[in-house]
Amino acid sequence: MGFWKNLFTGAETDTPPRDKDLSAKTLTEVSSQDRGAQIVFSTERDIDLYELEELCDAVGWARRPIRKVRKAIEHSFLVVTMWEVQGNRRRLIGFARATSDHAFNATIWDVVVHPDYQGKGFGKTLMKQLIKKLRSEDISNVTLFADPHVVDFYRNLGFMPDPEGIKGMFWYPD
Ligand SMILES: CC(C)(COP(=O)(O)OP(=O)(O)OC[C@H]1O[C@@H](n2cnc3c(N)ncnc32)[C@H](O)[C@@H]1OP(=O)(O)O)[C@@H](O)C(=O)NCCC(=O)NCCS
């Protein structure tokens, strides 16, 4: 039941439902797929991490230890997953998460859409869902680190590289 409890739709609304309101009743079509499948979104964190790993493999990301991925998800402020649902079958086709200080700032990580579903507007919808949820928590400073080839994807969503000359800076162990 957990999954369905936290299911929400991609329909645009000014006031997004709070988690407690999310139920199977809110399941509506975001985008009709072949054979009656639906694309739905969830904030449920009880994800099959091997399915997530498969999704990340599909876009060529380097593997990360499952126990660390589990910890990262547990400690994230918000996790949004995107599923293709057909009957009682569901397939993980997108993922994004955000960490936060719960007051001012959130940073978005691990944005991914399965290659079979890319270029159809799902990445944009996934990001909009995530941002809408963050805004509903009154978080106003949303940041992310864009790989060079996706800068324009984020720019289209309103993200600015280096606003007022601010630079992201990194420290790595030697
Ligand atoms: C980046 C990613 C999430 C985009 O998802 P998507 O579903 O293909 O994107 P959408 O179809 O929603 O595209 C939305 C808009 O962004 C544009 N866009 C998509 N990918 C883009 C890219 N790499 N560069 C520039 N623009 C891009 C689309 O043309 C579309 O423009 P439009 O609104 O004017 O039509 C997806 O390609 C992906 O998972 N890539 C591999 C993982 C990755 O690199 N993640 C980002 C890590 S920082």
Coordinates of N, CA, C and O and ligand atoms in Angstrom, one line a residue:
M1 N 0.8 -1.2 0.0 CA 0.0 0.0 0.0 C 0.8 1.3 0.0 O 0.4 2.3 -0.4
G2 N 2.1 1.2 0.5 CA 2.9 2.3 0.7 C 3.1 3.1 -0.7 O 3.0 4.3 -0.7
F3 N 3.4 2.3 -1.7 CA 3.6 2.9 -3.0 C 2.4 3.8 -3.4 O 2.5 4.9 -3.8
W4 N 1.2 3.1 -3.3 CA 0.0 3.8 -3.8 C -0.3 5.0 -2.9 O -0.9 6.0 -3.4
K5 N 0.0 4.9 -1.6 CA -0.3 6.0 -0.7 C 0.4 7.3 -1.2 O -0.1 8.4 -1.0
N6 N 1.6 7.1 -1.7 CA 2.4 8.3 -2.1 C 2.4 8.6 -3.5 O 3.3 9.3 -4.0
L7 N 1.4 8.0 -4.2 CA 1.4 8.2 -5.6 C 0.8 9.6 -5.9 O -0.2 10.0 -5.3
F8 N 1.3 10.3 -6.9 CA 0.6 11.5 -7.3 C 0.7 11.6 -8.8 O 1.5 11.0 -9.5
T9 N -0.1 12.5 -9.4 CA -0.1 12.6 -10.8 C 0.8 13.7 -11.3 O 1.2 14.6 -10.5
G10 N 1.0 13.8 -12.6 CA 1.8 14.8 -13.2 C 0.9 16.0 -13.6 O 1.5 17.0 -14.2
A11 N -0.3 16.0 -13.3 CA -1.2 17.1 -13.7 C -0.8 18.4 -13.0 O -0.4 18.4 -11.9
E12 N -0.7 19.5 -13.8 CA -0.3 20.8 -13.2 C -1.4 21.3 -12.3 O -2.5 21.5 -12.8
T13 N -1.1 21.6 -11.1 CA -2.0 22.3 -10.2 C -1.2 23.4 -9.5 O 0.0 23.2 -9.2
D14 N -1.9 24.4 -9.0 CA -1.2 25.5 -8.3 C -0.8 25.0 -6.9 O 0.2 25.4 -6.3
T15 N -1.7 24.2 -6.3 CA -1.5 23.7 -4.9 C -1.3 22.2 -5.0 O -2.3 21.5 -5.0
P16 N -0.1 21.8 -4.9 CA 0.1 20.3 -5.0 C -0.4 19.6 -3.8 O -0.4 20.2 -2.7
P17 N -0.9 18.4 -3.9 CA -1.4 17.7 -2.8 C -0.2 17.4 -1.8 O 0.9 17.1 -2.2
R18 N -0.5 17.4 -0.5 CA 0.5 17.1 0.5 C 0.5 15.5 0.5 O -0.4 14.9 0.1
D19 N 1.6 15.0 1.1 CA 1.7 13.5 1.1 C 0.5 12.8 1.7 O 0.1 11.8 1.2
K20 N 0.0 13.4 2.7 CA -1.1 12.7 3.4 C -2.4 12.6 2.5 O -3.2 11.7 2.7
D21 N -2.5 13.5 1.5 CA -3.6 13.4 0.6 C -3.4 12.5 -0.6 O -4.3 12.2 -1.3
L22 N -2.2 12.0 -0.7 CA -1.9 11.2 -1.9 C -2.5 9.8 -1.7 O -2.2 9.1 -0.8
S23 N -3.3 9.4 -2.7 CA -3.8 8.1 -2.6 C -4.1 7.6 -4.0 O -3.9 8.3 -5.0
A24 N -4.5 6.3 -4.1 CA -4.7 5.7 -5.4 C -5.8 6.5 -6.1 O -5.8 6.6 -7.4
K25 N -6.6 7.2 -5.4 CA -7.7 8.0 -6.0 C -7.2 9.1 -6.9 O -7.8 9.6 -7.8
T26 N -5.9 9.6 -6.6 CA -5.4 10.7 -7.3 C -4.7 10.2 -8.6 O -4.2 11.0 -9.4
L27 N -4.7 8.9 -8.8 CA -4.1 8.4 -10.0 C -4.9 8.8 -11.2 O -6.0 8.4 -11.4
T28 N -4.3 9.6 -12.0 CA -4.9 9.9 -13.3 C -3.8 9.9 -14.4 O -2.6 9.9 -14.1
E29 N -4.2 9.9 -15.6 CA -3.2 9.9 -16.7 C -2.4 11.1 -16.8 O -3.0 12.2 -16.8
V30 N -1.2 11.0 -16.9 CA -0.3 12.1 -17.2 C -0.2 12.1 -18.7 O -0.3 13.1 -19.4
S31 N 0.1 10.9 -19.2 CA 0.3 10.7 -20.6 C -0.1 9.3 -21.0 O 0.4 8.4 -20.4
S32 N -1.0 9.2 -21.9 CA -1.5 7.9 -22.3 C -0.4 7.2 -23.1 O 0.2 7.8 -23.9
Q33 N -0.1 6.0 -22.7 CA 0.9 5.2 -23.4 C 0.2 4.2 -24.2 O -1.0 4.0 -24.1
D34 N 1.0 3.4 -25.0 CA 0.4 2.3 -25.7 C -0.2 1.3 -24.7 O 0.3 1.2 -23.6
R35 N -1.1 0.6 -25.1 CA -1.7 -0.5 -24.4 C -2.3 -0.1 -23.0 O -2.3 -0.8 -22.1
G36 N -2.7 1.2 -22.9 CA -3.4 1.7 -21.7 C -2.5 1.9 -20.6 O -2.9 2.0 -19.4
A37 N -1.2 1.9 -20.7 CA -0.3 2.2 -19.6 C -0.4 3.7 -19.2 O -0.7 4.5 -20.0
Q38 N 0.0 3.9 -17.9 CA 0.0 5.3 -17.5 C 1.3 5.6 -16.9 O 2.0 4.8 -16.4
I39 N 1.6 6.9 -16.9 CA 2.9 7.4 -16.3 C 2.4 8.1 -15.0 O 1.6 9.0 -15.0
V40 N 3.0 7.6 -13.9 CA 2.6 8.1 -12.6 C 3.9 8.5 -11.8 O 4.9 7.9 -12.1
F41 N 3.7 9.3 -10.8 CA 4.8 9.8 -10.0 C 4.5 9.4 -8.5 O 3.4 9.3 -8.1
S42 N 5.6 9.2 -7.8 CA 5.5 8.8 -6.4 C 6.6 9.4 -5.6 O 7.7 9.7 -6.1
T43 N 6.3 9.7 -4.3 CA 7.3 10.1 -3.4 C 7.7 9.0 -2.4 O 8.5 9.2 -1.5
E44 N 7.2 7.8 -2.7 CA 7.5 6.7 -1.8 C 9.0 6.3 -1.9 O 9.6 6.3 -3.0
R45 N 9.7 6.1 -0.8 CA 11.1 5.8 -0.8 C 11.4 4.3 -0.8 O 12.6 3.9 -0.9
D46 N 10.4 3.5 -0.7 CA 10.6 2.1 -0.6 C 10.8 1.5 -2.0 O 10.0 0.8 -2.6
I47 N 12.0 1.8 -2.6 CA 12.3 1.5 -4.0 C 13.2 0.3 -4.0 O 14.0 0.1 -3.2
D48 N 12.9 -0.6 -5.0 CA 13.8 -1.7 -5.3 C 15.1 -1.1 -5.8 O 15.2 -0.6 -6.9
L49 N 16.2 -1.2 -5.0 CA 17.4 -0.5 -5.4 C 18.1 -1.1 -6.6 O 18.9 -0.5 -7.3
Y50 N 17.8 -2.4 -6.8 CA 18.4 -3.0 -8.0 C 17.7 -2.5 -9.3 O 18.3 -2.4 -10.3
E51 N 16.4 -2.2 -9.1 CA 15.7 -1.6 -10.3 C 16.2 -0.2 -10.5 O 16.4 0.2 -11.7
L52 N 16.5 0.5 -9.5 CA 17.1 1.8 -9.6 C 18.5 1.7 -10.3 O 18.8 2.5 -11.1
E53 N 19.2 0.7 -9.8 CA 20.6 0.5 -10.4 C 20.5 0.2 -11.9 O 21.2 0.8 -12.7
E54 N 19.5 -0.6 -12.3 CA 19.2 -0.9 -13.7 C 18.9 0.4 -14.5 O 19.4 0.6 -15.6
L55 N 18.1 1.3 -13.9 CA 17.8 2.6 -14.5 C 19.1 3.4 -14.7 O 19.3 4.0 -15.8
C56 N 19.9 3.4 -13.7 CA 21.1 4.2 -13.8 C 22.1 3.6 -14.8 O 22.8 4.3 -15.5
D57 N 22.2 2.3 -14.8 CA 23.0 1.5 -15.8 C 22.6 1.9 -17.2 O 23.4 2.1 -18.1
A58 N 21.3 2.0 -17.4 CA 20.7 2.3 -18.7 C 21.2 3.6 -19.3 O 21.2 3.8 -20.5
V59 N 21.5 4.6 -18.4 CA 22.1 5.9 -18.9 C 23.6 5.9 -18.8 O 24.2 7.0 -19.0
G60 N 24.2 4.8 -18.4 CA 25.6 4.7 -18.4 C 26.3 5.3 -17.2 O 27.5 5.6 -17.2
W61 N 25.5 5.5 -16.1 CA 26.2 6.0 -14.9 C 27.0 5.0 -14.2 O 26.7 3.8 -14.2
A62 N 28.1 5.4 -13.6 CA 29.0 4.5 -12.8 C 28.2 3.9 -11.7 O 27.4 4.6 -11.0
R63 N 28.4 2.7 -11.4 CA 27.7 2.0 -10.3 C 28.2 2.5 -8.9 O 29.4 2.9 -8.8
R64 N 27.3 2.6 -8.0 CA 27.6 3.0 -6.6 C 27.2 1.9 -5.7 O 26.2 1.2 -6.0
P65 N 27.9 1.8 -4.5 CA 27.5 0.8 -3.6 C 26.0 0.9 -3.2 O 25.6 2.0 -2.8
I66 N 25.3 -0.2 -3.3 CA 23.9 -0.2 -3.0 C 23.6 0.4 -1.5 O 22.7 1.1 -1.3
R67 N 24.5 0.0 -0.6 CA 24.2 0.4 0.8 C 24.4 1.9 0.9 O 23.6 2.6 1.7
K68 N 25.2 2.5 0.1 CA 25.3 4.0 0.1 C 24.2 4.7 -0.6 O 23.7 5.7 -0.1
V69 N 23.7 4.0 -1.6 CA 22.5 4.6 -2.3 C 21.3 4.5 -1.4 O 20.5 5.5 -1.3
R70 N 21.2 3.4 -0.7 CA 20.1 3.3 0.3 C 20.1 4.4 1.3 O 19.1 5.1 1.6
K71 N 21.3 4.6 1.9 CA 21.5 5.7 2.9 C 21.2 7.1 2.3 O 20.5 7.9 2.9
A72 N 21.7 7.3 1.1 CA 21.4 8.6 0.4 C 19.9 8.8 0.3 O 19.4 10.0 0.5
I73 N 19.2 7.8 -0.1 CA 17.7 7.9 -0.3 C 17.1 8.2 1.0 O 16.2 9.0 1.2
E74 N 17.5 7.4 2.0 CA 16.9 7.5 3.4 C 17.0 8.9 3.9 O 16.2 9.5 4.5
H75 N 18.2 9.5 3.6 CA 18.5 10.9 4.2 C 18.2 12.0 3.2 O 18.5 13.1 3.5
S76 N 17.6 11.7 2.1 CA 17.1 12.8 1.2 C 15.9 13.4 1.8 O 15.1 12.8 2.5
F77 N 15.7 14.7 1.4 CA 14.5 15.4 1.8 C 13.3 15.0 1.0 O 12.2 14.9 1.5
L78 N 13.6 14.7 -0.2 CA 12.5 14.4 -1.2 C 13.0 13.5 -2.2 O 14.1 13.7 -2.8
V79 N 12.2 12.5 -2.5 CA 12.5 11.5 -3.6 C 11.3 11.5 -4.5 O 10.2 11.3 -4.0
V80 N 11.5 11.6 -5.8 CA 10.4 11.5 -6.7 C 10.8 10.4 -7.7 O 11.8 10.5 -8.4
T81 N 9.9 9.5 -7.9 CA 10.1 8.4 -8.9 C 9.0 8.5 -9.9 O 7.9 9.0 -9.6
M82 N 9.3 8.0 -11.1 CA 8.3 8.0 -12.2 C 8.2 6.6 -12.7 O 9.2 5.9 -12.9
W83 N 7.0 6.2 -12.9 CA 6.7 4.8 -13.2 C 5.8 4.7 -14.4 O 4.9 5.5 -14.5
E84 N 6.0 3.6 -15.2 CA 5.0 3.3 -16.2 C 4.2 2.1 -15.5 O 4.7 1.1 -15.1
V85 N 2.9 2.4 -15.4 CA 2.0 1.4 -14.7 C 1.0 0.9 -15.7 O 0.4 1.6 -16.5
Q86 N 1.0 -0.5 -15.7 CA 0.1 -1.1 -16.6 C -0.6 -2.3 -15.8 O 0.1 -3.2 -15.5
G87 N -1.9 -2.2 -15.6 CA -2.5 -3.2 -14.7 C -1.8 -3.2 -13.4 O -1.6 -2.1 -12.8
N88 N -1.4 -4.3 -12.9 CA -0.7 -4.4 -11.6 C 0.8 -4.4 -11.8 O 1.6 -4.7 -10.8
R89 N 1.3 -4.1 -13.0 CA 2.7 -4.1 -13.2 C 3.2 -2.7 -13.3 O 2.6 -1.8 -13.8
R90 N 4.4 -2.4 -12.7 CA 5.0 -1.1 -12.8 C 6.4 -1.2 -13.1 O 7.1 -2.1 -12.7
R91 N 6.9 -0.2 -13.8 CA 8.3 -0.2 -14.2 C 8.9 1.2 -13.9 O 8.3 2.2 -14.2
L92 N 10.0 1.2 -13.2 CA 10.7 2.4 -12.8 C 11.3 3.0 -14.0 O 12.2 2.4 -14.6
I93 N 10.9 4.2 -14.4 CA 11.4 4.8 -15.7 C 12.0 6.2 -15.4 O 12.6 6.8 -16.3
G94 N 11.9 6.7 -14.1 CA 12.6 8.0 -13.8 C 12.8 8.2 -12.4 O 12.1 7.5 -11.5
F95 N 13.8 9.0 -12.0 CA 14.1 9.2 -10.6 C 14.7 10.5 -10.5 O 15.5 11.0 -11.3
A96 N 14.5 11.2 -9.3 CA 15.2 12.4 -8.9 C 15.1 12.5 -7.4 O 14.1 12.0 -6.8
R97 N 16.0 13.2 -6.8 CA 15.9 13.4 -5.3 C 16.5 14.7 -5.0 O 17.3 15.3 -5.8
A98 N 16.2 15.2 -3.8 CA 16.7 16.5 -3.3 C 17.1 16.3 -1.9 O 16.4 15.7 -1.1
T99 N 18.2 16.9 -1.5 CA 18.6 17.1 -0.1 C 18.3 18.5 0.3 O 18.1 19.4 -0.6
S100 N 18.2 18.7 1.6 CA 17.7 20.1 2.0 C 18.1 20.4 3.5 O 18.2 19.4 4.3
D101 N 18.1 21.7 3.8 CA 18.2 22.1 5.2 C 16.8 22.2 5.8 O 16.7 22.7 6.9
H102 N 15.8 21.9 5.1 CA 14.4 22.0 5.5 C 13.9 23.4 5.7 O 12.8 23.6 6.3
A103 N 14.7 24.4 5.3 CA 14.2 25.8 5.6 C 14.4 26.6 4.3 O 13.5 27.2 3.8
F104 N 15.7 26.8 3.9 CA 16.0 27.7 2.8 C 16.4 27.0 1.5 O 16.0 27.4 0.5
N105 N 17.2 26.0 1.7 CA 17.9 25.4 0.5 C 17.6 24.0 0.2 O 17.4 23.2 1.1
A106 N 17.6 23.7 -1.1 CA 17.6 22.3 -1.5 C 18.5 22.1 -2.7 O 18.6 23.0 -3.5
T107 N 19.1 20.9 -2.8 CA 19.9 20.6 -3.9 C 19.4 19.3 -4.6 O 19.1 18.3 -3.9
I108 N 19.3 19.4 -5.9 CA 18.7 18.3 -6.6 C 19.8 17.4 -7.1 O 20.9 17.9 -7.6
W109 N 19.6 16.1 -7.0 CA 20.6 15.1 -7.4 C 19.9 14.0 -8.2 O 18.8 13.7 -8.1
D110 N 20.8 13.3 -9.0 CA 20.4 12.0 -9.6 C 19.1 12.1 -10.5 O 18.2 11.2 -10.3
V111 N 19.1 13.1 -11.3 CA 17.9 13.2 -12.2 C 18.1 12.2 -13.4 O 19.1 12.4 -14.1
V112 N 17.2 11.3 -13.6 CA 17.4 10.4 -14.7 C 16.0 9.9 -15.2 O 15.1 9.7 -14.5
V113 N 16.0 9.8 -16.6 CA 14.8 9.2 -17.3 C 15.4 8.1 -18.1 O 16.4 8.2 -18.8
H114 N 14.7 6.9 -18.1 CA 15.2 5.8 -18.9 C 15.2 6.2 -20.4 O 14.3 6.9 -20.9
P115 N 16.3 5.8 -21.1 CA 16.4 6.2 -22.5 C 15.2 5.9 -23.4 O 14.9 6.7 -24.3
D116 N 14.5 4.8 -23.1 CA 13.3 4.5 -23.9 C 12.2 5.6 -23.8 O 11.3 5.7 -24.6
Y117 N 12.3 6.4 -22.7 CA 11.3 7.4 -22.4 C 11.8 8.8 -22.5 O 11.1 9.8 -22.2
Q118 N 13.0 9.0 -22.9 CA 13.6 10.3 -23.1 C 13.0 11.1 -24.3 O 12.5 10.4 -25.2
G119 N 13.1 12.4 -24.2 CA 12.6 13.2 -25.4 C 11.1 13.3 -25.5 O 10.6 13.6 -26.6
K120 N 10.4 12.9 -24.5 CA 8.9 12.9 -24.6 C 8.4 13.9 -23.5 O 7.2 13.8 -23.2
G121 N 9.2 14.7 -22.9 CA 8.7 15.6 -21.9 C 8.7 15.1 -20.5 O 8.3 15.8 -19.5
F122 N 9.1 13.8 -20.3 CA 9.0 13.2 -18.9 C 10.0 13.8 -18.0 O 9.7 14.0 -16.8
G123 N 11.2 14.1 -18.5 CA 12.2 14.7 -17.6 C 11.8 16.0 -17.1 O 11.9 16.4 -15.9
K124 N 11.2 16.8 -18.0 CA 10.7 18.1 -17.6 C 9.6 18.0 -16.5 O 9.6 18.7 -15.5
T125 N 8.7 17.0 -16.8 CA 7.6 16.8 -15.8 C 8.1 16.4 -14.5 O 7.7 16.8 -13.4
L126 N 9.1 15.5 -14.5 CA 9.7 15.0 -13.3 C 10.3 16.1 -12.5 O 10.1 16.3 -11.3
M127 N 11.0 17.0 -13.2 CA 11.7 18.1 -12.5 C 10.6 19.1 -12.0 O 10.7 19.6 -10.9
K128 N 9.6 19.3 -12.7 CA 8.5 20.2 -12.3 C 7.8 19.7 -11.0 O 7.5 20.4 -10.1
Q129 N 7.6 18.4 -11.0 CA 7.0 17.8 -9.8 C 7.9 18.0 -8.6 O 7.4 18.3 -7.5
L130 N 9.2 17.8 -8.8 CA 10.1 17.9 -7.7 C 10.2 19.4 -7.2 O 10.1 19.6 -6.0
I131 N 10.2 20.3 -8.1 CA 10.3 21.7 -7.7 C 9.0 22.2 -7.1 O 9.0 22.9 -6.1
K132 N 7.9 21.7 -7.6 CA 6.6 22.0 -7.0 C 6.5 21.6 -5.6 O 6.0 22.3 -4.7
K133 N 7.0 20.4 -5.3 CA 7.0 19.8 -4.0 C 7.9 20.7 -3.1 O 7.6 20.9 -1.9
L134 N 9.1 21.0 -3.6 CA 10.0 21.8 -2.8 C 9.4 23.2 -2.5 O 9.5 23.7 -1.3
R135 N 8.7 23.8 -3.4 CA 8.1 25.1 -3.2 C 7.0 24.9 -2.2 O 6.7 25.8 -1.4
S136 N 6.3 23.8 -2.2 CA 5.2 23.6 -1.3 C 5.7 23.5 0.2 O 5.0 23.6 1.1
E137 N 7.0 23.2 0.3 CA 7.6 23.2 1.6 C 8.3 24.5 1.9 O 9.1 24.6 2.8
D138 N 8.0 25.5 1.1 CA 8.6 26.9 1.2 C 10.1 26.9 1.1 O 10.8 27.8 1.7
I139 N 10.6 26.0 0.3 CA 12.1 26.1 0.0 C 12.2 27.0 -1.2 O 11.6 26.7 -2.2
S140 N 13.1 28.0 -1.1 CA 13.1 28.9 -2.2 C 14.5 28.9 -3.0 O 14.5 29.5 -4.1
N141 N 15.5 28.3 -2.4 CA 16.8 28.3 -3.1 C 17.1 26.9 -3.5 O 17.5 26.0 -2.7
V142 N 16.9 26.6 -4.8 CA 17.0 25.3 -5.3 C 18.2 25.3 -6.3 O 18.3 26.0 -7.2
T143 N 19.2 24.4 -6.0 CA 20.4 24.3 -6.7 C 20.6 22.9 -7.3 O 20.0 22.0 -6.8
L144 N 21.5 22.8 -8.2 CA 21.9 21.5 -8.7 C 23.2 21.6 -9.5 O 23.7 22.7 -9.7
F145 N 23.8 20.5 -9.7 CA 25.1 20.4 -10.5 C 24.8 19.7 -11.8 O 24.4 18.6 -11.8
A146 N 24.9 20.5 -12.9 CA 24.5 20.0 -14.2 C 25.7 19.4 -14.9 O 26.7 20.1 -15.0
D147 N 25.6 18.2 -15.4 CA 26.6 17.7 -16.4 C 26.6 18.6 -17.6 O 25.5 19.2 -17.9
P148 N 27.7 18.8 -18.2 CA 27.8 19.8 -19.3 C 26.7 19.6 -20.4 O 26.2 20.6 -20.9
H149 N 26.4 18.3 -20.7 CA 25.5 18.1 -21.8 C 24.0 18.3 -21.5 O 23.2 18.2 -22.3
V150 N 23.7 18.6 -20.2 CA 22.3 18.9 -19.9 C 22.1 20.3 -19.3 O 21.0 20.6 -18.8
V151 N 23.1 21.1 -19.5 CA 22.9 22.5 -19.0 C 21.7 23.2 -19.6 O 20.9 23.8 -18.9
D152 N 21.4 23.0 -20.9 CA 20.3 23.6 -21.5 C 19.0 23.0 -21.1 O 17.9 23.7 -21.1
F153 N 19.0 21.7 -20.7 CA 17.8 21.1 -20.2 C 17.3 21.8 -18.9 O 16.2 22.2 -18.8
Y154 N 18.3 22.1 -18.0 CA 18.0 22.8 -16.8 C 17.7 24.3 -17.0 O 16.8 24.8 -16.4
R155 N 18.4 24.9 -18.0 CA 18.2 26.3 -18.3 C 16.7 26.5 -18.8 O 16.1 27.4 -18.4
N156 N 16.2 25.5 -19.6 CA 14.8 25.6 -20.0 C 13.8 25.5 -18.8 O 12.7 26.0 -19.0
L157 N 14.3 25.0 -17.7 CA 13.4 24.9 -16.6 C 13.6 26.1 -15.6 O 13.0 26.1 -14.5
G158 N 14.4 27.0 -16.0 CA 14.6 28.2 -15.2 C 15.8 28.3 -14.4 O 16.0 29.3 -13.7
F159 N 16.7 27.3 -14.5 CA 17.9 27.3 -13.7 C 18.9 28.2 -14.4 O 19.0 28.2 -15.6
M160 N 19.7 28.9 -13.6 CA 20.7 29.8 -14.2 C 22.1 29.3 -13.8 O 22.3 29.1 -12.6
P161 N 23.0 29.2 -14.8 CA 24.4 28.9 -14.4 C 25.0 30.2 -13.8 O 24.8 31.3 -14.3
D162 N 25.7 30.0 -12.7 CA 26.5 31.1 -12.1 C 25.8 32.4 -11.9 O 26.2 33.5 -12.4
P163 N 24.6 32.4 -11.3 CA 23.9 33.7 -11.1 C 24.8 34.7 -10.3 O 25.4 34.3 -9.3
E164 N 24.9 35.9 -10.8 CA 25.7 36.9 -10.1 C 27.1 36.5 -10.0 O 27.8 36.8 -9.0
G165 N 27.6 35.6 -10.9 CA 29.0 35.2 -10.9 C 29.3 34.1 -9.8 O 30.5 33.7 -9.7
I166 N 28.3 33.7 -9.1 CA 28.5 32.7 -8.1 C 29.0 31.4 -8.7 O 28.4 30.9 -9.7
K167 N 30.1 30.8 -8.2 CA 30.6 29.6 -8.8 C 30.4 28.4 -7.8 O 30.7 28.5 -6.6
G168 N 30.0 27.3 -8.4 CA 30.0 26.0 -7.6 C 31.5 25.6 -7.4 O 32.2 25.7 -8.3
M169 N 31.9 25.3 -6.2 CA 33.2 24.9 -5.9 C 33.3 23.5 -5.3 O 32.3 23.2 -4.5
F170 N 34.2 22.8 -5.6 CA 34.3 21.4 -5.1 C 35.6 21.1 -4.4 O 36.6 21.6 -4.8
W171 N 35.5 20.2 -3.4 CA 36.7 19.7 -2.8 C 36.7 18.2 -2.9 O 35.7 17.6 -2.6
Y172 N 37.8 17.6 -3.3 CA 37.9 16.2 -3.3 C 39.1 15.7 -2.5 O 40.1 16.4 -2.5
P173 N 39.0 14.6 -1.9 CA 40.1 14.1 -1.1 C 41.3 13.8 -2.1 O 41.0 13.4 -3.3
D174 N 42.5 13.9 -1.7 CA 43.7 13.6 -2.6 C 43.7 12.2 -3.1 O 43.3 11.3 -2.4
Ligands
LIG1 C1 18.5 14.9 -18.9 C2 17.2 14.0 -18.9 C3 16.7 13.8 -17.5 C4 16.2 14.8 -19.7 O1 15.0 14.0 -19.7 P1 14.0 13.9 -21.0 O2 12.8 13.2 -20.6 O3 14.8 13.4 -22.2 O4 13.8 15.4 -21.3 P2 12.4 16.1 -21.8 O5 11.9 15.3 -23.0 O6 11.5 16.3 -20.7 O7 12.9 17.5 -22.4 C5 12.4 18.7 -21.9 C6 13.1 19.8 -22.7 O8 14.5 19.8 -22.5 C7 15.2 19.6 -23.7 N1 16.3 18.7 -23.5 C8 16.2 17.4 -23.1 N2 17.5 16.9 -22.9 C9 18.3 17.9 -23.2 C10 19.7 18.0 -23.2 N3 20.5 17.0 -22.9 N4 20.2 19.2 -23.6 C11 19.4 20.3 -23.9 N5 18.1 20.2 -23.9 C12 17.5 19.0 -23.6 C13 14.2 19.0 -24.7 O9 14.4 19.3 -26.0 C14 12.9 19.6 -24.2 O10 12.8 20.9 -24.7 P3 11.4 21.6 -25.1 O11 10.6 21.7 -23.7 O12 11.7 22.9 -25.7 O13 10.7 20.7 -26.0 C15 17.5 12.7 -19.6 O14 18.0 12.9 -20.9 C16 18.4 11.7 -18.9 O15 18.0 11.0 -18.0 N6 19.7 11.8 -19.3 C17 20.7 10.9 -18.7 C18 21.0 11.2 -17.2 C19 21.5 12.6 -17.1 O16 22.4 13.1 -17.8 N7 20.9 13.3 -16.0 C20 21.3 14.6 -15.7 C21 22.5 14.6 -14.7 S1 22.9 16.3 -14.2

